[in-house]
Coordinates of C-alpha atoms and ligand atoms in Angstrom, one line a residue:
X1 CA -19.8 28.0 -9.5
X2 CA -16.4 29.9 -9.3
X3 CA -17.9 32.7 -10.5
X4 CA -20.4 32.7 -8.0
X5 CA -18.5 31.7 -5.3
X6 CA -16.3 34.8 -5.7
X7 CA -19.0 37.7 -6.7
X8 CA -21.2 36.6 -3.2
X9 CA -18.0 36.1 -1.3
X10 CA -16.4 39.2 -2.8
X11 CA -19.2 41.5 -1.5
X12 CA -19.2 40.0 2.2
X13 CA -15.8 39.9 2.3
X14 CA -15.7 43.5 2.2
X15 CA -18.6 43.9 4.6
X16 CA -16.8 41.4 6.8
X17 CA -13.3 43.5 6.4
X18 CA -15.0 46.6 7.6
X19 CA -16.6 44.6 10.6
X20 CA -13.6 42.6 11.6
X21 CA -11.4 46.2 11.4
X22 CA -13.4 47.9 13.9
X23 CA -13.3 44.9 16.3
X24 CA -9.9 44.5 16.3
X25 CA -9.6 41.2 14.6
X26 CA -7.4 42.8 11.6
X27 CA -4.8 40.2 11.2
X28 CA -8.1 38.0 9.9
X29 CA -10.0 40.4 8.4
X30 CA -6.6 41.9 6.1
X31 CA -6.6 38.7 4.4
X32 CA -9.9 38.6 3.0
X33 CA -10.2 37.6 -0.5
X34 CA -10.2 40.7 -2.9
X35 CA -12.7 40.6 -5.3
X36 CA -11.7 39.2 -8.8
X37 CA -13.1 39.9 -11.7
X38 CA -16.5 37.4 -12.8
X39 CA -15.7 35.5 -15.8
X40 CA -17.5 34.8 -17.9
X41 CA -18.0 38.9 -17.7
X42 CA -21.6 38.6 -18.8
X43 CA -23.9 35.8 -18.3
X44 CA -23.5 32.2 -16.5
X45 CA -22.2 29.0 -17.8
X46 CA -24.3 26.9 -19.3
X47 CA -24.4 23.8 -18.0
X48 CA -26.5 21.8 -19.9
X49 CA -28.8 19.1 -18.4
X50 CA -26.7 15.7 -19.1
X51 CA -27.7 12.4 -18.7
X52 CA -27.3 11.0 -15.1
X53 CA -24.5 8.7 -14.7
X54 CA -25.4 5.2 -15.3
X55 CA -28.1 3.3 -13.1
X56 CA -27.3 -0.2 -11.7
X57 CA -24.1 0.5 -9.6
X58 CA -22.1 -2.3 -8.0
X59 CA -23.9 -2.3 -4.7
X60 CA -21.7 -2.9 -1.6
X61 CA -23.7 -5.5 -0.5
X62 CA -22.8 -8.0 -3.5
X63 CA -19.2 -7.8 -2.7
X64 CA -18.5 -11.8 -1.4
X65 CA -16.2 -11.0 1.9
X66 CA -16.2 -14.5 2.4
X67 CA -14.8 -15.5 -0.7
X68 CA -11.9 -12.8 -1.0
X69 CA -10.9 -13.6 2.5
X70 CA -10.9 -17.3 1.0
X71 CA -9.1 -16.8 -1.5
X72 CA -6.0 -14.7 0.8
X73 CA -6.2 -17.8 3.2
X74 CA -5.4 -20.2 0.4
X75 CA -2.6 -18.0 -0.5
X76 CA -1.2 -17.1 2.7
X77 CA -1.2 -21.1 3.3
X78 CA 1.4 -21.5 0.1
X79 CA 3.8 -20.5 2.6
X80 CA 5.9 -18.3 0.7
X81 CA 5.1 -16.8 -2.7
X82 CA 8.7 -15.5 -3.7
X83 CA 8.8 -15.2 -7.6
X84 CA 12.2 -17.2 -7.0
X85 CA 10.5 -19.8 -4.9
X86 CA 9.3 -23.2 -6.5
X87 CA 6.6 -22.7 -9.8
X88 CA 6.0 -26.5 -9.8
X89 CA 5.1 -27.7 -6.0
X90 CA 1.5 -27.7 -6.0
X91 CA 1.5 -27.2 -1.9
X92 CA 4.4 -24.4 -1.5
X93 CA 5.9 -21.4 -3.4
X94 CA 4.7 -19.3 -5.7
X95 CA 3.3 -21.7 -8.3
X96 CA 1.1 -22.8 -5.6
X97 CA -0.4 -19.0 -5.7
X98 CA -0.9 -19.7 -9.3
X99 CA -2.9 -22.4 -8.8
X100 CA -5.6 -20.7 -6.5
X101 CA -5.8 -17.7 -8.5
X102 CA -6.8 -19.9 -11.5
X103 CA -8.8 -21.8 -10.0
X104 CA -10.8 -18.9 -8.7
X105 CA -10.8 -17.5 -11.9
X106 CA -11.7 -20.3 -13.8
X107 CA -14.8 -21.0 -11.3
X108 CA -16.0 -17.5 -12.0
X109 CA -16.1 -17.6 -15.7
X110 CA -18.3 -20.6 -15.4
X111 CA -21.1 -18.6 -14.1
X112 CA -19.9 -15.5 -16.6
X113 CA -21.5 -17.4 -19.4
X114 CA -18.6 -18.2 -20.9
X115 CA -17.7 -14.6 -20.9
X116 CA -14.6 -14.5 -19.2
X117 CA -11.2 -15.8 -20.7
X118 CA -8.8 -16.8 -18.1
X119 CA -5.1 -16.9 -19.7
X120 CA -1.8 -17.2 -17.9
X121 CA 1.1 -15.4 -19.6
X122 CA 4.3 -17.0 -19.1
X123 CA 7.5 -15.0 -19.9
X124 CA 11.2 -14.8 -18.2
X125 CA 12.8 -11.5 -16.7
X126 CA 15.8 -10.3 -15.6
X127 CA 16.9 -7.9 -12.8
X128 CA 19.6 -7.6 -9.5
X129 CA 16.8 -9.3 -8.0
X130 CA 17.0 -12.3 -10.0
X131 CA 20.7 -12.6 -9.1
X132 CA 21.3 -11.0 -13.2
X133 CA 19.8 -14.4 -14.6
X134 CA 16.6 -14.9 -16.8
X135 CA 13.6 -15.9 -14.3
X136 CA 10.6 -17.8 -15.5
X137 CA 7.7 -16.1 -14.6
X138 CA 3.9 -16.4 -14.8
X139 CA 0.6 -13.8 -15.0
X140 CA -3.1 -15.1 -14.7
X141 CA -5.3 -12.7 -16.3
X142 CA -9.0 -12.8 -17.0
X143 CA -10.2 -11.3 -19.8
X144 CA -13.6 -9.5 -20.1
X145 CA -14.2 -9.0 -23.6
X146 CA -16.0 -5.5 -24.7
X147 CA -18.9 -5.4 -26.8
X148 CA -18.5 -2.4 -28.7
X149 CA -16.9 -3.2 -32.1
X150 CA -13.9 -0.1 -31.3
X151 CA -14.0 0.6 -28.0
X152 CA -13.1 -3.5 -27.4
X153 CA -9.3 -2.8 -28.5
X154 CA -9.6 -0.1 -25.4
X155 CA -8.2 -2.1 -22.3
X156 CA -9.3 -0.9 -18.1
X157 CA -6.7 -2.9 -16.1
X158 CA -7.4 -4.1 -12.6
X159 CA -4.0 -5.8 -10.6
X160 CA -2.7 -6.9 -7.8
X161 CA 0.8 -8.7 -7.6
X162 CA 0.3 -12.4 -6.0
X163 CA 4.0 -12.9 -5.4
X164 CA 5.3 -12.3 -2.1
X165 CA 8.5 -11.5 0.2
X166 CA 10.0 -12.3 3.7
X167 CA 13.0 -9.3 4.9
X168 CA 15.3 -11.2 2.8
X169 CA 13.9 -10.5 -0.8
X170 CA 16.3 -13.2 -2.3
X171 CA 15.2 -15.9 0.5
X172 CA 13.3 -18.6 -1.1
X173 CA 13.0 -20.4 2.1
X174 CA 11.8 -18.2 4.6
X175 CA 8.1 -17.9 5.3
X176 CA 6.3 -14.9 3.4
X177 CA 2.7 -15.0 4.0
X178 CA 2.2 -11.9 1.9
X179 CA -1.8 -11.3 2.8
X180 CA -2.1 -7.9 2.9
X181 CA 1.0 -7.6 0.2
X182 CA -0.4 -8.4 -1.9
X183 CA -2.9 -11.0 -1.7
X184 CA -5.1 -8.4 -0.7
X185 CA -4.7 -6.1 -4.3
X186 CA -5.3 -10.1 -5.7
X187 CA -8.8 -10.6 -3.8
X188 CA -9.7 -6.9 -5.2
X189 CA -8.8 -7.9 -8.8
X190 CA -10.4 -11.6 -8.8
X191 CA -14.1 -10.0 -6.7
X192 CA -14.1 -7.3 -9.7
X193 CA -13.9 -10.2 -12.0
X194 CA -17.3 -11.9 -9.9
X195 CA -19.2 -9.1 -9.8
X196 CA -18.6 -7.6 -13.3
X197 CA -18.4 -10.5 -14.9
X198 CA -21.6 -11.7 -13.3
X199 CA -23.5 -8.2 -14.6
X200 CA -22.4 -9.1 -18.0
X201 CA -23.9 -12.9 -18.4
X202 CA -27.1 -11.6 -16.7
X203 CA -28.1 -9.6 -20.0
X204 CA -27.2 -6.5 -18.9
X205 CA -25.4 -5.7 -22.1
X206 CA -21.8 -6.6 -20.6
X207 CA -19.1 -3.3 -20.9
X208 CA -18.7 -1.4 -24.2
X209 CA -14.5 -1.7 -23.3
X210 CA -12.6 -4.6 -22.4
X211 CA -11.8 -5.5 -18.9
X212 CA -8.7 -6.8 -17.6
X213 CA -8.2 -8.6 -14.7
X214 CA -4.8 -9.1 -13.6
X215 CA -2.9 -11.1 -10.8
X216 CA 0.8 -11.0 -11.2
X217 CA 4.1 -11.9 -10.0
X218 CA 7.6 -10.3 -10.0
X219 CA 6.6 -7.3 -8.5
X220 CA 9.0 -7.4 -5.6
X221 CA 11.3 -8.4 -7.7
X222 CA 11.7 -5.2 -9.5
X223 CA 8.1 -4.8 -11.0
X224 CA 8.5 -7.1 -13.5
X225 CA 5.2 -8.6 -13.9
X226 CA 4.1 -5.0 -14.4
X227 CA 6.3 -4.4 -17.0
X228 CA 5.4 -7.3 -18.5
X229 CA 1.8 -6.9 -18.3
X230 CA 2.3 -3.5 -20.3
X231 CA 4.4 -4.9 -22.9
X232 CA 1.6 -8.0 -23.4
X233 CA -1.4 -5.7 -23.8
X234 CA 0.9 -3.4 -26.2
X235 CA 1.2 -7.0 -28.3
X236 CA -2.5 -7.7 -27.8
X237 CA -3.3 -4.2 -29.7
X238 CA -4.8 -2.5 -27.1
X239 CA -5.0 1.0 -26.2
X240 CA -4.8 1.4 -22.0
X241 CA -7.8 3.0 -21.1
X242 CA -7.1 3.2 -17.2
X243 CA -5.1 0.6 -15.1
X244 CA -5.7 0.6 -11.4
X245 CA -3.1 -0.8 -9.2
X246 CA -4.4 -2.3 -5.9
X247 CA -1.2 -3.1 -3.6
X248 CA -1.9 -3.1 0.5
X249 CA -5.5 -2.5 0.5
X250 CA -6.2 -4.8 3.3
X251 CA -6.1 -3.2 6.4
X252 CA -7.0 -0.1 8.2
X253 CA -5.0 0.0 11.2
X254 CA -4.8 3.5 11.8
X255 CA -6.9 4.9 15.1
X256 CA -10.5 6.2 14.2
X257 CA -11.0 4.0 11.1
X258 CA -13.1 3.6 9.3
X259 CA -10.7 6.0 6.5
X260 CA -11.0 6.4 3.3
X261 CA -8.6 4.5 0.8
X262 CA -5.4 6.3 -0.6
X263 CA -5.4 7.0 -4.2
X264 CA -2.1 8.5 -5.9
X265 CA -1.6 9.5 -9.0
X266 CA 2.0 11.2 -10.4
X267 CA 2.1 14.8 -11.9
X268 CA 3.4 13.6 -15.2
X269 CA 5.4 16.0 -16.9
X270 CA 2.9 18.9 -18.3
X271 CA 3.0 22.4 -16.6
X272 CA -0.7 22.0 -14.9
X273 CA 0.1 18.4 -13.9
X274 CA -2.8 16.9 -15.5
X275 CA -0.8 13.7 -15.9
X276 CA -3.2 11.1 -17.9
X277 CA -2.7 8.8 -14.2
X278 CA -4.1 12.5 -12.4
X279 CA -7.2 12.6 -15.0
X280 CA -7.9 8.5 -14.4
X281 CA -7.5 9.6 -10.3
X282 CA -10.2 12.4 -10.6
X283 CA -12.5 10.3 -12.6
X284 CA -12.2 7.5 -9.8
X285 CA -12.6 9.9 -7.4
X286 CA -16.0 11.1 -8.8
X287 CA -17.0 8.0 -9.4
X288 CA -17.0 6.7 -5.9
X289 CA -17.4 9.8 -4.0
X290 CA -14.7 11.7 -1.6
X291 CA -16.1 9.9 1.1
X292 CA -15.0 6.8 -0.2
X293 CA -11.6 7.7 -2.1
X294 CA -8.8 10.1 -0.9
X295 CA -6.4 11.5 -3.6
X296 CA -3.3 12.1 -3.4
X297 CA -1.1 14.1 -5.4
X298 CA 2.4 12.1 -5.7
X299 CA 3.2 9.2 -7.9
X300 CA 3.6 6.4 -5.3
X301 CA 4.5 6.7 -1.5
X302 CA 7.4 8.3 -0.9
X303 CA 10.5 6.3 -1.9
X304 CA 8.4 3.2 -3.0
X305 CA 6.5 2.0 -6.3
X306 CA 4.0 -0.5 -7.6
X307 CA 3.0 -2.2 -10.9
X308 CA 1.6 1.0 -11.9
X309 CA 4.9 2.9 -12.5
X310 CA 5.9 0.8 -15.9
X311 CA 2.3 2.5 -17.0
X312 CA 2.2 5.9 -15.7
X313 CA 6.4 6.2 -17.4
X314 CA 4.8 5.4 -20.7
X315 CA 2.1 8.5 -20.4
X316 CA -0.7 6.1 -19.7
X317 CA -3.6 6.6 -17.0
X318 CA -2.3 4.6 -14.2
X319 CA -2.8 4.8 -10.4
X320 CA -2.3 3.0 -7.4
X321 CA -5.0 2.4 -4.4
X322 CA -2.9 1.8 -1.0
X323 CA -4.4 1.6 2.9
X324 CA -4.9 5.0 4.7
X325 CA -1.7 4.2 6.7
X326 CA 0.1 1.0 6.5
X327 CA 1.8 -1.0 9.4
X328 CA 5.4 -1.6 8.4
X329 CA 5.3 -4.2 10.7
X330 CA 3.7 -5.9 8.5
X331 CA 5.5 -6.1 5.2
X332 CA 8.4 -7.3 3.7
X333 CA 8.9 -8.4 7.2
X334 CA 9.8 -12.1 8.2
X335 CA 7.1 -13.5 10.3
X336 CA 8.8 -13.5 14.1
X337 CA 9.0 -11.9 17.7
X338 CA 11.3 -9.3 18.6
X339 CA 11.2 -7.3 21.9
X340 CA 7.3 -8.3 22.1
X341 CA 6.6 -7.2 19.0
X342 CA 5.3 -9.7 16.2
X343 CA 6.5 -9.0 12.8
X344 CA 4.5 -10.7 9.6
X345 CA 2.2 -10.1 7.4
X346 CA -0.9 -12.4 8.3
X347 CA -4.2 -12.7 7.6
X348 CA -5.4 -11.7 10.6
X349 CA -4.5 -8.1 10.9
X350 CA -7.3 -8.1 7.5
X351 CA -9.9 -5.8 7.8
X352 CA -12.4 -7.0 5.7
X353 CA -14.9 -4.2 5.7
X354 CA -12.6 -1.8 4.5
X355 CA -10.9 -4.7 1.7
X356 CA -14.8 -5.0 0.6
X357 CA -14.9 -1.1 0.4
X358 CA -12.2 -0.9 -1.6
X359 CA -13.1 -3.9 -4.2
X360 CA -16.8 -2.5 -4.5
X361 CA -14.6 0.9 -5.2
X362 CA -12.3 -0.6 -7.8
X363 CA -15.3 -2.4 -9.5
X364 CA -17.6 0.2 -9.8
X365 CA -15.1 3.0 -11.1
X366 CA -14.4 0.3 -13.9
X367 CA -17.6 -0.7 -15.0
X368 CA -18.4 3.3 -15.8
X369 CA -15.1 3.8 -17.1
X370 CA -16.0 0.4 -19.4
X371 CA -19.3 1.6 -20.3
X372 CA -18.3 5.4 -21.2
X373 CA -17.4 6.8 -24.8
X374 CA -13.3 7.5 -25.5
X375 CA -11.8 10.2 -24.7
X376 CA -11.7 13.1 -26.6
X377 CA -8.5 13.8 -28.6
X378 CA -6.5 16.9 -29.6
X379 CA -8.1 19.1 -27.2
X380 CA -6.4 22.5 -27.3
X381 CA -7.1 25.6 -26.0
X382 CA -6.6 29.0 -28.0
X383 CA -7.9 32.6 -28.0
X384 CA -4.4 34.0 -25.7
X385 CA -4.8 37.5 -25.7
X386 CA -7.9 37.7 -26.9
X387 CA -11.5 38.4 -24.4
X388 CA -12.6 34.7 -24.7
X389 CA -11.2 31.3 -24.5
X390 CA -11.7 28.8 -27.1
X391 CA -11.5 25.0 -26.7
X392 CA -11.2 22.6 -29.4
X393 CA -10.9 19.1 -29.4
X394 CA -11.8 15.8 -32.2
X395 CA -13.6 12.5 -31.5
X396 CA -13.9 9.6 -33.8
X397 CA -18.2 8.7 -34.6
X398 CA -20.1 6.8 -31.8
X399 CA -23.6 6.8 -32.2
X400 CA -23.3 6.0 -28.3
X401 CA -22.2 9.2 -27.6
X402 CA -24.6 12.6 -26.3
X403 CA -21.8 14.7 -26.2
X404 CA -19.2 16.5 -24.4
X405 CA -18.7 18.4 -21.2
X406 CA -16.0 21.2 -21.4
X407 CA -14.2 21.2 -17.9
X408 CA -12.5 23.9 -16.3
X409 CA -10.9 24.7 -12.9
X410 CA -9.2 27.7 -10.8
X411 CA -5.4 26.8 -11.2
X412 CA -5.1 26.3 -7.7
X413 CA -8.0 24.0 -7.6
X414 CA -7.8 20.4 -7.4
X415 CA -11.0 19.3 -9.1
X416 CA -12.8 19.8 -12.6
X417 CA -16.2 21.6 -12.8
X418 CA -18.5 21.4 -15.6
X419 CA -18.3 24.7 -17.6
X420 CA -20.7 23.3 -20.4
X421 CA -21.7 20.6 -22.6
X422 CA -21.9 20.4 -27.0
X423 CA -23.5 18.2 -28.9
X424 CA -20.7 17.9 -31.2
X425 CA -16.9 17.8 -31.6
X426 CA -15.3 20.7 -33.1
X427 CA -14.5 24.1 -31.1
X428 CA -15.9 26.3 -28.1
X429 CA -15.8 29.6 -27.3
X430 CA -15.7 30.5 -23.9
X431 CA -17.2 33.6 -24.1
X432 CA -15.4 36.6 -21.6
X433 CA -13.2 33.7 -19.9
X434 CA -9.8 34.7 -20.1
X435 CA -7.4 31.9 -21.3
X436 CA -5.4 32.7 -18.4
X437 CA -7.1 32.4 -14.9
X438 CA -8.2 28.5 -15.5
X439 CA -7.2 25.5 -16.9
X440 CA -9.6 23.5 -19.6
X441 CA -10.4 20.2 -20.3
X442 CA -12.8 18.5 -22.2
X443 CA -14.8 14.5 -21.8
X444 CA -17.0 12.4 -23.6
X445 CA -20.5 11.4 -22.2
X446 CA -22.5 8.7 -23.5
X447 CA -26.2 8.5 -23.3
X448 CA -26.1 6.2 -20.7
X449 CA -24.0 9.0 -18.7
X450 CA -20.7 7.4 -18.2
X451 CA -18.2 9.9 -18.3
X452 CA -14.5 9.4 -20.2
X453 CA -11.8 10.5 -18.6
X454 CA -10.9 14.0 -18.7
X455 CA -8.4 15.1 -21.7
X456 CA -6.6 18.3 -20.6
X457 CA -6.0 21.2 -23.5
X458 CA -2.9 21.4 -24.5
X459 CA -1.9 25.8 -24.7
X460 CA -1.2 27.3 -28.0
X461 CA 2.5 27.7 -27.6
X462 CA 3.2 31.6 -28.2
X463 CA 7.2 31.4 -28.1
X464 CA 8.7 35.0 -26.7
X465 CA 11.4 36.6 -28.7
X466 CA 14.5 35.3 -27.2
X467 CA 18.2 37.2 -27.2
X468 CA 20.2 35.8 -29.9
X469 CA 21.8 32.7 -28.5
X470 CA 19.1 31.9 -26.1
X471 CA 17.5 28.6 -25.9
X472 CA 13.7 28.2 -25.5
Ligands
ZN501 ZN1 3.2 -4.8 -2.9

């Protein structure tokens, strides 16, 4: 497509040049493209015909509006849901939050067939935020078990944090409704639960990876529950497949809405920032279409962080979803009136429409990434200095599998094209594609199309003769 793109625009360009010279528009027509050279230097890629990506998508009408906006309500109504607030009062603090999200999630594994395992993790954590002292704190999670004999130790996280904070973060007393922070990331996680869940007891084969959903606390308190939850699948055995971070996804205040949700992923720290949290973003955002899903390229919002940090520190594939532009009138703010303006974060500000966009979003993207082959491993590219680049990469055996599609992109592009597709693992030559002008990746597609995540090449380090003394 690149090389198409370039060879058609090369040629007009130059017509255009010419034009725009004569007609004085020079300042334009100077910064025409130059041609570039067509790689590969003689014939196309070939991209293969591979299976369509699988049928029966989360449709947007099955997403229960209703009963996420229920769910906030009942949360909202514990009055505060401060990790340091009461566990045991059934009517107010944070156990109270508990409570609902159980009860929620114990109501939808009824109709899961039995499916779905709802556990709550308790632990104790420590931070300023806990004045130094050891806090006793609870997860609920809800467990969708995968069917595929490996790919069930492979783990796709969904979470919101349930706990909840007024201005004071250490103020157990103070009101904290907390419905757009977070119950709103909560009601995303618990409706992916309902309509995944739901596939799965119908006899539609269930999810070849397990599925995760999460609700958790201590995340204003210095992201504990995230850290937590990362340390508890690591003692579980399972590998983190993706973890999606839903925090403020309830509202679309901005002018003009409907806008597309925010999705941010960290650079990591390789030199083409394909982070494993950038891959998981791209994959999302193909998924669920650029309509729906806008990326963006930073870790969290500036100066802030989520339960997906712990994660995406570790080198796992972790992102966050976040409203197109948040109302800081909203959070962490103490519900009141000040010079007219009313400070809280209530219920009613929700915008359900887009908070049903976002969980049909969050639902879909895991029920391909649950049904798709693992990622390929070792992928490495070779063949510096040499007319043709050559990607290799391993895979274990899944008779699931069709094959591979070998990825590339201009390095100044944001997005992976298909270059071409093999049957097998093993290596590719790239035939007149210099090693230098794109980066490579490679991903596993499975007959029933889901797509893996993307596994960047790693370069063939070719270490330059240094001065004595120098360090690499
Ligand atoms: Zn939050």
């Amino acid at each position: 497509m690149n090389r198409r793109r370039n060879s058609v625009f090369g040629v007009f360009g130059m017509l255009l040049a010419v034009a725009f010279a004569g007609s004085g528009t020079s300042a334009f027509a100077q910064r025409v493209v130059p041609r570039d050279p067509a790689e590969p230097q003689q014939g196309r890629p070939q991209t293969a015909k591979t299976p369509a990506r699988p049928a029966g998508a989360v449709a947007r009408k099955d997403v229960d509006e209703k009963a996420m906006r229920g769910l906030i309500e009942q949360l909202v109504a514990c009055g505060t849901r401060l990790s340091l607030s009461s566990w045991s009062d059934p009517k107010r603090g944070i156990g109270c939050g508990r409570d609902r999200i159980a009860a929620r999630l114990n109501e939808i594994a009824k109709s899961s067939g039995g499916k779905l395992q709802v556990v709550i993790d308790k632990f104790d954590a420590t931070s300023e935020r806990t004045s130094g002292k050891a806090l006793p704190l609870e997860s609920v999670y809800a467990i969708l078990p995968g069917t595929d004999p490996k790919l069930a130790k492979t783990v796709f996280i969904v979470s919101g944090h349930y706990d909840s904070r007024p201005s004071n973060v250490m103020d157990t007393e103070a009101e904290a409704p907390g419905a757009d922070d977070d119950a709103s990331g909560v009601s995303v996680s618990v409706e992916s639960a309902r309509l995944l869940s739901k596939a799965g007891a119908n006899g539609a084969g269930g999810y070849r990876a397990t599925i995760l959903f999460a609700a958790i606390s201590g995340e204003e308190q210095g992201l504990l529950g995230g850290y937590r939850l990362l340390e508890w699948a690591k003692q579980q055995g399972y590998t983190i497949g993706g973890m999606l971070d839903d925090d403020i996804v309830g509202d679309d205040p901005a002018a003009g809405a409907s806008h597309r949700v925010r999705l941010f992923s960290g650079n990591g720290e390789s030199d083409d920032c394909d982070s494993p949290g950038r891959e998981l973003a791209r994959a999302i955002e193909e998924i669920d279409g650029r309509e729906a899903i806008r990326l963006i390229f930073r870790v969290d919002r500036y100066g802030r962080g989520g339960d997906h940090y712990p994660f995406y520190k570790a080198g796992l594939p972790a992102v966050r979803f976040t409203e197109p532009l948040e109302d800081y009138t909203h959070q962490h703010q103490t519900p009141r009136t000040e010079n007219g303006i009313e400070y809280g974060d209530f219920a009613k500000y929700l915008n359900l429409s887009f908070l049903g966009d976002v969980a049909r979003d969050n639902a879909e993207a895991l029920r391909q990434l649950a049904l798709a082959p693992a990622p390929p491993t070792n992928a490495k590219l070779t063949g510096a200095m040499t007319p043709d680049a050559k990607v290799s990469w391993a895979a274990e055996d899944d008779p699931e599998r069709a094959g591979f599609e070998i990825l590339w992109r201009e390095t100044t592009e944001p997005r992976w094209e298909v270059y071409d597709f093999a049957s097998s693992a093993g290596e590719t030559v790239l035939k007149g594609v210099s090693t230098d002008n794109h980066f490579f990746a490679v991903r596993s597609v499975g007959k029933n199309g889901a797509r893996s995540i993307a596994a960047p090449t790693e370069m063939e380090r070719r270490p330059p003769p240094l001065p004595a003394g120098a360090k690499q």
